[in-house]
Short mmCIF file of C-alpha atoms and ligand atoms in Angstrom, two decimals:
data_model
loop_
_atom_site.label_atom_id
_atom_site.label_comp_id
_atom_site.label_asym_id
_atom_site.label_seq_id
_atom_site.Cartn_x
_atom_site.Cartn_y
_atom_site.Cartn_z
CA MET A 110 20.87 -4.99 -22.32
CA GLY A 111 18.73 -2.78 -20.09
CA LYS A 112 18.61 -3.71 -16.47
CA ALA A 113 17.52 -1.72 -13.41
CA THR A 114 16.77 -2.30 -9.73
CA ALA A 115 14.35 -0.19 -7.71
CA VAL A 116 13.28 -0.13 -4.07
CA ALA A 117 9.87 0.90 -2.71
CA ASN A 118 8.11 0.93 0.64
CA PRO A 119 4.45 -0.07 0.99
CA ASN A 120 2.09 2.52 2.41
CA ILE A 121 -0.64 2.47 5.04
CA ALA A 122 -3.70 4.57 4.23
CA PHE A 123 -5.16 6.87 6.89
CA VAL A 124 -8.11 7.52 4.56
CA LYS A 125 -8.74 4.42 2.47
CA TYR A 126 -9.14 3.72 -1.23
CA TRP A 127 -12.05 1.30 -1.51
CA GLY A 128 -14.16 1.06 -4.66
CA LYS A 129 -13.30 2.28 -8.15
CA THR A 130 -15.03 4.50 -10.69
CA ASP A 131 -12.92 3.02 -13.50
CA ASP A 132 -11.53 -0.51 -13.28
CA ALA A 133 -9.13 -0.27 -16.21
CA LEU A 134 -7.58 3.02 -15.05
CA ASN A 135 -7.85 2.26 -11.32
CA LEU A 136 -9.61 5.52 -10.63
CA PRO A 137 -10.81 5.57 -7.02
CA ALA A 138 -14.32 6.19 -5.72
CA ASN A 139 -12.82 8.61 -3.18
CA PRO A 140 -9.55 10.42 -2.40
CA SER A 141 -7.10 8.72 -0.02
CA LEU A 142 -4.08 9.69 2.09
CA SER A 143 -1.25 7.44 3.27
CA MET A 144 2.16 7.15 4.91
CA ASN A 145 4.99 5.11 3.40
CA LEU A 146 6.41 2.49 5.79
CA ALA A 147 10.20 2.67 6.09
CA ALA A 148 10.62 -0.71 7.78
CA LEU A 149 9.05 -2.69 4.92
CA THR A 150 10.79 -2.88 1.57
CA THR A 151 10.30 -4.39 -1.88
CA VAL A 152 13.38 -4.66 -4.13
CA THR A 153 12.69 -5.37 -7.79
CA THR A 154 15.08 -5.96 -10.68
CA VAL A 155 13.89 -5.87 -14.29
CA GLU A 156 16.06 -6.93 -17.19
CA PHE A 157 14.86 -6.80 -20.80
CA ARG A 158 16.46 -9.69 -22.72
CA PRO A 159 16.68 -9.74 -26.52
CA GLY A 160 15.24 -12.92 -27.98
CA GLN A 161 13.60 -14.17 -24.76
CA ALA A 162 10.24 -15.75 -25.69
CA PHE A 163 8.19 -14.74 -22.66
CA ASP A 164 8.41 -12.81 -19.41
CA VAL A 165 9.94 -14.72 -16.51
CA VAL A 166 8.85 -13.44 -13.09
CA ALA A 167 10.04 -14.52 -9.65
CA ILE A 168 8.49 -13.22 -6.44
CA ASP A 169 10.39 -13.96 -3.22
CA GLY A 170 12.39 -16.61 -5.07
CA HIS A 171 9.39 -18.51 -6.47
CA PRO A 172 8.10 -18.38 -10.06
CA ALA A 173 5.00 -16.17 -10.26
CA VAL A 174 1.94 -17.92 -11.71
CA GLU A 175 -1.68 -17.17 -12.58
CA GLN A 176 -3.06 -13.78 -11.47
CA ALA A 177 0.21 -12.56 -9.96
CA LEU A 178 2.09 -13.32 -13.19
CA ASP A 179 -0.67 -11.85 -15.38
CA ARG A 180 -0.61 -8.58 -13.45
CA VAL A 181 3.17 -8.21 -13.82
CA VAL A 182 3.09 -9.10 -17.54
CA ALA A 183 0.26 -6.61 -18.12
CA HIS A 184 2.35 -3.95 -16.40
CA LEU A 185 5.43 -4.78 -18.46
CA ASP A 186 3.20 -4.48 -21.56
CA ARG A 187 2.33 -0.92 -20.50
CA VAL A 188 6.04 -0.11 -20.24
CA ARG A 189 6.81 -1.80 -23.58
CA ALA A 190 4.08 0.30 -25.23
CA LEU A 191 5.87 3.45 -24.02
CA ALA A 192 9.43 2.30 -24.82
CA GLU A 193 11.21 4.15 -27.57
CA THR A 194 14.08 1.68 -27.97
CA PRO A 195 13.81 -1.85 -29.44
CA LEU A 196 15.28 -3.27 -26.24
CA GLY A 197 12.40 -1.89 -24.18
CA ARG A 198 9.97 -3.91 -26.31
CA GLU A 199 11.67 -7.25 -25.51
CA ARG A 200 10.46 -9.79 -22.93
CA ALA A 201 11.90 -9.38 -19.46
CA ARG A 202 13.21 -11.21 -16.46
CA VAL A 203 11.77 -9.81 -13.20
CA ASP A 204 13.00 -10.63 -9.72
CA SER A 205 11.03 -9.10 -6.84
CA ARG A 206 11.80 -9.61 -3.19
CA ASN A 207 9.94 -8.44 -0.13
CA ASP A 208 12.27 -7.65 2.71
CA PHE A 209 9.37 -7.82 5.18
CA PRO A 210 9.93 -9.60 8.46
CA ALA A 211 9.37 -13.28 7.70
CA ALA A 212 5.79 -14.51 7.42
CA THR A 213 3.91 -11.39 8.38
CA GLY A 214 1.15 -11.68 5.79
CA LEU A 215 1.97 -8.08 4.83
CA ALA A 216 2.85 -8.67 1.15
CA SER A 217 1.74 -5.51 -0.54
CA SER A 218 0.86 -4.57 -4.10
CA SER A 219 1.67 -0.92 -3.33
CA SER A 220 5.43 -1.38 -2.98
CA ALA A 221 5.46 -4.15 -5.59
CA PHE A 222 4.04 -2.03 -8.40
CA ALA A 223 5.89 1.14 -7.39
CA ALA A 224 9.23 -0.70 -7.55
CA LEU A 225 8.27 -2.58 -10.74
CA THR A 226 7.28 0.67 -12.45
CA LEU A 227 10.54 2.44 -11.72
CA ALA A 228 12.76 -0.58 -12.47
CA ALA A 229 10.95 -1.44 -15.72
CA THR A 230 10.82 2.09 -17.11
CA GLN A 231 14.51 2.64 -16.36
CA ALA A 232 15.46 -0.71 -17.88
CA ALA A 233 13.47 0.27 -20.97
CA GLY A 234 15.42 3.51 -21.27
CA LEU A 235 12.55 5.72 -20.14
CA SER A 236 12.93 8.38 -17.47
CA LEU A 237 9.53 9.40 -16.19
CA ASP A 238 9.12 12.15 -13.61
CA GLU A 239 7.42 11.46 -10.27
CA ALA A 240 3.94 12.27 -11.60
CA GLY A 241 4.45 10.04 -14.63
CA LEU A 242 5.76 7.16 -12.52
CA SER A 243 2.89 7.49 -10.09
CA ARG A 244 0.29 7.51 -12.87
CA LEU A 245 1.82 4.41 -14.43
CA ALA A 246 2.17 2.62 -11.07
CA ARG A 247 -1.53 3.29 -10.43
CA LEU A 248 -2.46 1.25 -13.49
CA GLY A 249 -0.67 -1.76 -11.95
CA SER A 250 -2.26 -1.31 -8.53
CA GLY A 251 -4.12 1.74 -7.29
CA SER A 252 -2.38 2.06 -3.93
CA ALA A 253 1.04 1.84 -5.66
CA CYS A 254 0.65 5.42 -6.89
CA ARG A 255 0.97 6.56 -3.26
CA SER A 256 4.28 4.72 -2.77
CA VAL A 257 6.00 6.77 -5.48
CA PRO A 258 6.40 10.09 -3.61
CA ALA A 259 8.07 10.07 -0.17
CA GLY A 260 6.43 10.47 3.21
CA PHE A 261 2.75 11.37 3.49
CA VAL A 262 0.90 11.25 0.19
CA LEU A 263 -2.52 12.34 -1.09
CA TRP A 264 -4.20 10.63 -4.06
CA GLU A 265 -7.10 12.48 -5.64
CA MET A 266 -8.45 10.80 -8.77
CA GLU A 267 -5.59 11.14 -11.31
CA GLU A 268 -3.40 13.36 -9.16
CA VAL A 269 -0.92 12.22 -6.53
CA HIS A 270 1.27 14.47 -4.45
CA GLN A 271 3.23 14.59 -1.24
CA VAL A 272 1.47 16.52 1.52
CA ALA A 273 4.44 16.24 3.92
CA PRO A 274 7.91 14.70 3.71
CA ALA A 275 8.86 11.73 5.91
CA GLU A 276 10.87 14.08 8.17
CA HIS A 277 7.76 16.14 8.92
CA TRP A 278 6.62 13.82 11.71
CA ASP A 279 8.13 10.73 13.28
CA LEU A 280 4.77 9.00 13.45
CA ARG A 281 4.96 5.26 14.17
CA ASP A 282 2.92 2.38 12.86
CA ALA A 283 2.92 -0.62 15.23
CA ILE A 284 1.51 -3.44 13.12
CA ALA A 285 -0.11 -6.22 15.15
CA ILE A 286 0.17 -9.43 13.14
CA VAL A 287 -2.68 -11.78 14.07
CA THR A 288 -2.25 -14.16 11.16
CA GLU A 289 0.47 -14.90 8.64
CA GLN A 290 -1.96 -16.27 6.05
CA ALA A 291 -2.65 -14.55 2.74
CA LYS A 292 -6.22 -13.25 2.52
CA ALA A 293 -8.86 -15.29 0.69
CA VAL A 294 -10.24 -12.32 -1.28
CA GLY A 295 -7.65 -9.82 -2.52
CA SER A 296 -8.22 -6.07 -2.79
CA GLN A 297 -8.62 -6.24 -6.56
CA ASP A 298 -11.72 -8.44 -6.29
CA GLY A 299 -12.91 -6.63 -3.18
CA HIS A 300 -13.06 -3.20 -4.84
CA ALA A 301 -15.59 -4.49 -7.36
CA LEU A 302 -17.93 -5.49 -4.54
CA ALA A 303 -18.00 -2.06 -2.87
CA PRO A 304 -20.98 -0.71 -4.87
CA THR A 305 -23.06 -3.75 -3.83
CA SER A 306 -23.05 -2.44 -0.24
CA PRO A 307 -25.78 0.03 0.78
CA LEU A 308 -23.13 1.68 2.96
CA HIS A 309 -20.70 2.45 0.12
CA ALA A 310 -22.33 5.72 -0.97
CA ALA A 311 -22.58 6.87 2.65
CA ARG A 312 -18.88 6.21 3.23
CA VAL A 313 -17.84 8.00 0.05
CA ALA A 314 -19.97 11.00 1.13
CA ALA A 315 -18.30 11.03 4.56
CA VAL A 316 -14.72 10.84 3.27
CA PRO A 317 -14.19 14.60 2.60
CA GLY A 318 -14.85 15.36 6.28
CA TRP A 319 -12.47 12.64 7.47
CA LEU A 320 -9.85 13.68 4.93
CA ALA A 321 -10.01 17.29 6.13
CA ALA A 322 -9.49 16.16 9.74
CA VAL A 323 -6.54 13.94 8.74
CA ARG A 324 -4.91 16.73 6.72
CA ASP A 325 -5.39 19.17 9.57
CA GLY A 326 -3.96 16.77 12.16
CA LEU A 327 -1.05 15.90 9.91
CA ALA A 328 -0.19 19.54 9.27
CA ARG A 329 -0.18 20.24 13.03
CA ARG A 330 1.36 16.86 14.01
CA ASP A 331 -1.69 16.30 16.16
CA LEU A 332 -2.77 12.67 16.42
CA ALA A 333 -5.85 13.53 18.49
CA THR A 334 -7.19 15.58 15.57
CA MET A 335 -6.74 12.91 12.94
CA GLY A 336 -7.02 9.68 14.93
CA PRO A 337 -10.83 9.58 15.26
CA ALA A 338 -11.22 10.19 11.52
CA ILE A 339 -8.68 7.44 10.72
CA GLU A 340 -10.56 4.94 12.90
CA ALA A 341 -13.96 6.03 11.54
CA ASP A 342 -12.88 5.55 7.94
CA ALA A 343 -11.30 2.14 8.58
CA LEU A 344 -14.48 0.98 10.36
CA ALA A 345 -16.64 2.42 7.58
CA MET A 346 -14.56 0.62 4.93
CA HIS A 347 -14.93 -2.66 6.83
CA GLY A 348 -18.65 -1.93 7.21
CA VAL A 349 -18.82 -1.67 3.42
CA MET A 350 -16.86 -4.91 3.08
CA MET A 351 -19.06 -6.77 5.56
CA THR A 352 -22.29 -5.59 3.89
CA SER A 353 -21.14 -6.23 0.31
CA HIS A 354 -22.66 -9.04 -1.71
CA PRO A 355 -20.99 -11.45 -1.25
CA SER A 356 -19.91 -10.25 2.17
CA LEU A 357 -16.24 -9.86 3.08
CA LEU A 358 -15.36 -10.41 6.71
CA TYR A 359 -11.61 -9.97 7.20
CA TRP A 360 -11.56 -9.72 10.99
CA LEU A 361 -10.47 -12.49 13.34
CA PRO A 362 -11.17 -12.61 17.08
CA ALA A 363 -7.67 -11.20 17.72
CA THR A 364 -8.42 -8.27 15.39
CA VAL A 365 -11.29 -7.23 17.64
CA ALA A 366 -9.18 -7.86 20.75
CA VAL A 367 -6.62 -5.33 19.46
CA LEU A 368 -9.31 -2.76 18.60
CA GLN A 369 -10.77 -3.06 22.11
CA ALA A 370 -7.32 -2.87 23.69
CA VAL A 371 -6.36 0.26 21.74
CA ARG A 372 -9.50 2.03 22.93
CA ALA A 373 -8.94 0.92 26.53
CA TRP A 374 -5.33 2.17 26.45
CA ARG A 375 -6.48 5.47 25.02
CA ALA A 376 -8.99 5.84 27.84
CA GLU A 377 -6.00 5.42 30.19
CA GLY A 378 -4.14 8.23 28.41
CA LEU A 379 -1.92 6.32 25.95
CA GLU A 380 -2.36 8.09 22.61
CA VAL A 381 -2.82 5.40 19.96
CA TYR A 382 -5.33 4.90 17.13
CA PHE A 383 -6.00 1.96 14.83
CA THR A 384 -6.57 1.34 11.16
CA ILE A 385 -7.05 -1.94 9.24
CA ASP A 386 -6.48 -2.76 5.57
CA ALA A 387 -8.13 -5.57 3.62
CA GLY A 388 -7.08 -8.20 6.13
CA PRO A 389 -7.15 -9.01 9.86
CA ASN A 390 -3.87 -7.38 10.96
CA VAL A 391 -4.18 -4.08 12.84
CA HIS A 392 -2.02 -0.99 12.27
CA CYS A 393 -1.70 1.08 15.46
CA LEU A 394 -0.57 4.67 15.01
CA CYS A 395 1.24 6.53 17.77
CA GLY A 396 3.93 9.13 18.39
CA ALA A 397 7.59 8.17 18.79
CA ALA A 398 7.47 8.66 22.57
CA ALA A 399 4.66 6.10 22.96
CA ALA A 400 6.03 3.56 20.46
CA ALA A 401 7.87 1.26 22.88
CA GLU A 402 4.91 1.10 25.26
CA VAL A 403 2.44 0.41 22.42
CA GLU A 404 4.72 -2.33 21.06
CA LYS A 405 5.05 -3.94 24.48
CA ARG A 406 1.31 -3.88 25.15
CA LEU A 407 0.39 -5.17 21.68
CA LYS A 408 2.73 -8.16 22.13
CA ALA A 409 0.79 -9.08 25.27
CA VAL A 410 -2.64 -9.12 23.57
CA PRO A 411 -3.75 -12.77 23.17
CA GLY A 412 -3.71 -13.75 19.50
CA VAL A 413 -1.05 -11.23 18.45
CA HIS A 414 1.80 -13.27 16.90
CA GLN A 415 4.28 -10.47 16.34
CA VAL A 416 4.50 -6.69 16.11
CA VAL A 417 6.27 -4.90 13.27
CA MET A 418 7.30 -1.30 13.99
CA SER A 419 7.76 1.32 11.28
CA GLY A 420 8.22 5.04 10.86
CA PRO A 421 7.53 7.14 7.72
CA GLY A 422 9.37 6.00 4.60
CA ALA A 423 10.98 7.36 1.44
CA GLY A 424 9.59 7.34 -2.08
CA VAL A 425 10.46 4.82 -4.78
CA ARG A 426 14.14 4.95 -5.68
CA LEU A 427 16.67 3.43 -8.01
CA VAL A 428 19.36 1.21 -6.58
CA ASP A 429 21.36 0.37 -9.63
CA TRP A 430 20.86 0.48 -13.38
CA HIS A 431 22.72 -0.34 -16.55
CA LEU A 432 21.77 0.61 -20.08
CA PHE A 433 23.99 -0.89 -22.71
C1 DP6 B 7 -7.72 -1.67 1.68
O1 DP6 B 7 -4.38 -0.90 -4.32
O2 DP6 B 7 -4.54 -3.28 -3.52
O3 DP6 B 7 -5.41 -1.35 1.16
O4 DP6 B 7 -5.96 -1.06 -7.29
O5 DP6 B 7 -7.09 -3.26 -7.30
O6 DP6 B 7 -4.61 -3.14 -6.93
P1 DP6 B 7 -5.95 -2.46 -6.73
O7 DP6 B 7 -6.22 -2.40 -5.16
P2 DP6 B 7 -5.23 -2.05 -3.96
O8 DP6 B 7 -6.30 -1.61 -2.83
C2 DP6 B 7 -5.89 -1.17 -1.57
C3 DP6 B 7 -7.02 -1.20 -0.62
C4 DP6 B 7 -6.70 -0.91 0.83
C5 DP6 B 7 -6.88 0.58 1.15
C6 DP6 B 7 -5.78 1.51 0.71
O9 DP6 B 7 -4.60 1.14 0.65
O10 DP6 B 7 -6.12 2.67 0.47
#
């Protein structure tokens, strides 16, 4: 019986992945760069079971159904197609748990598919290297490929590599939670809408400039160099979302309140920049020395329910595995 447990951290993109050039292969319309988040963890166990009739999947203790189940089964099918042992072609039991602070609305496909990929391949007797794991994880969810290496990670089309280890810079992400609700339109459906926006091509054309600024700032641990590019790309991505057909508007009043507050604090000399994923919660990036002050101020913004603090995280890793 092949069983394995893997742990992964989700990542926050400084330059976003939004829009695909190939839906089946999850090839992105533009390169992206992210930081793994140490404080948020997904732990996934996969066990292939001889004779089991179908895959059984539990997410946070509840049976997975519909799209969530289909995505996991499709990913297990990819692993089964690679497996060289009969056991790795059996149906599996999957148990995935997010160790995120309760009800943050931060459930992430990046850590989910990174952990699933490592656990499933190990349980199937496969040992893929980091590049192989990342490529396979990408097929489950694009952003998952960036949660495979540790620290700060660049994804360019089919290639993924670490640009700096987690120890390079104790950058902090203060995540302002303004709602605990799951989003109405998930990233998977959202990507398909990107080309319907007249702003999509303009954003894709602007990304190389923003990416260069982010890489430069990261290399020199200089938030002032990369912060404006991070904010510009997040706003451009949300501009694309808002002007897609149909339009996606993820922001809530409290989202805008945090954006305004961050800019006001910066004008006062507190170095902090924002980014936003496909949802209303706001990620505020700052240095370690400013983290406590940023956390305190965010908690006082009306509409902010809680603040989750994280530093840079590790890559996907194995916790425990047995191959009989
Ligand atoms: C806004 O990786 O969730 O978080 O490949 O369809 O699974 P799929 O999409 P997903 O998209 C992430 C979008 C984003 C930006 C980012 O993480 O780069």
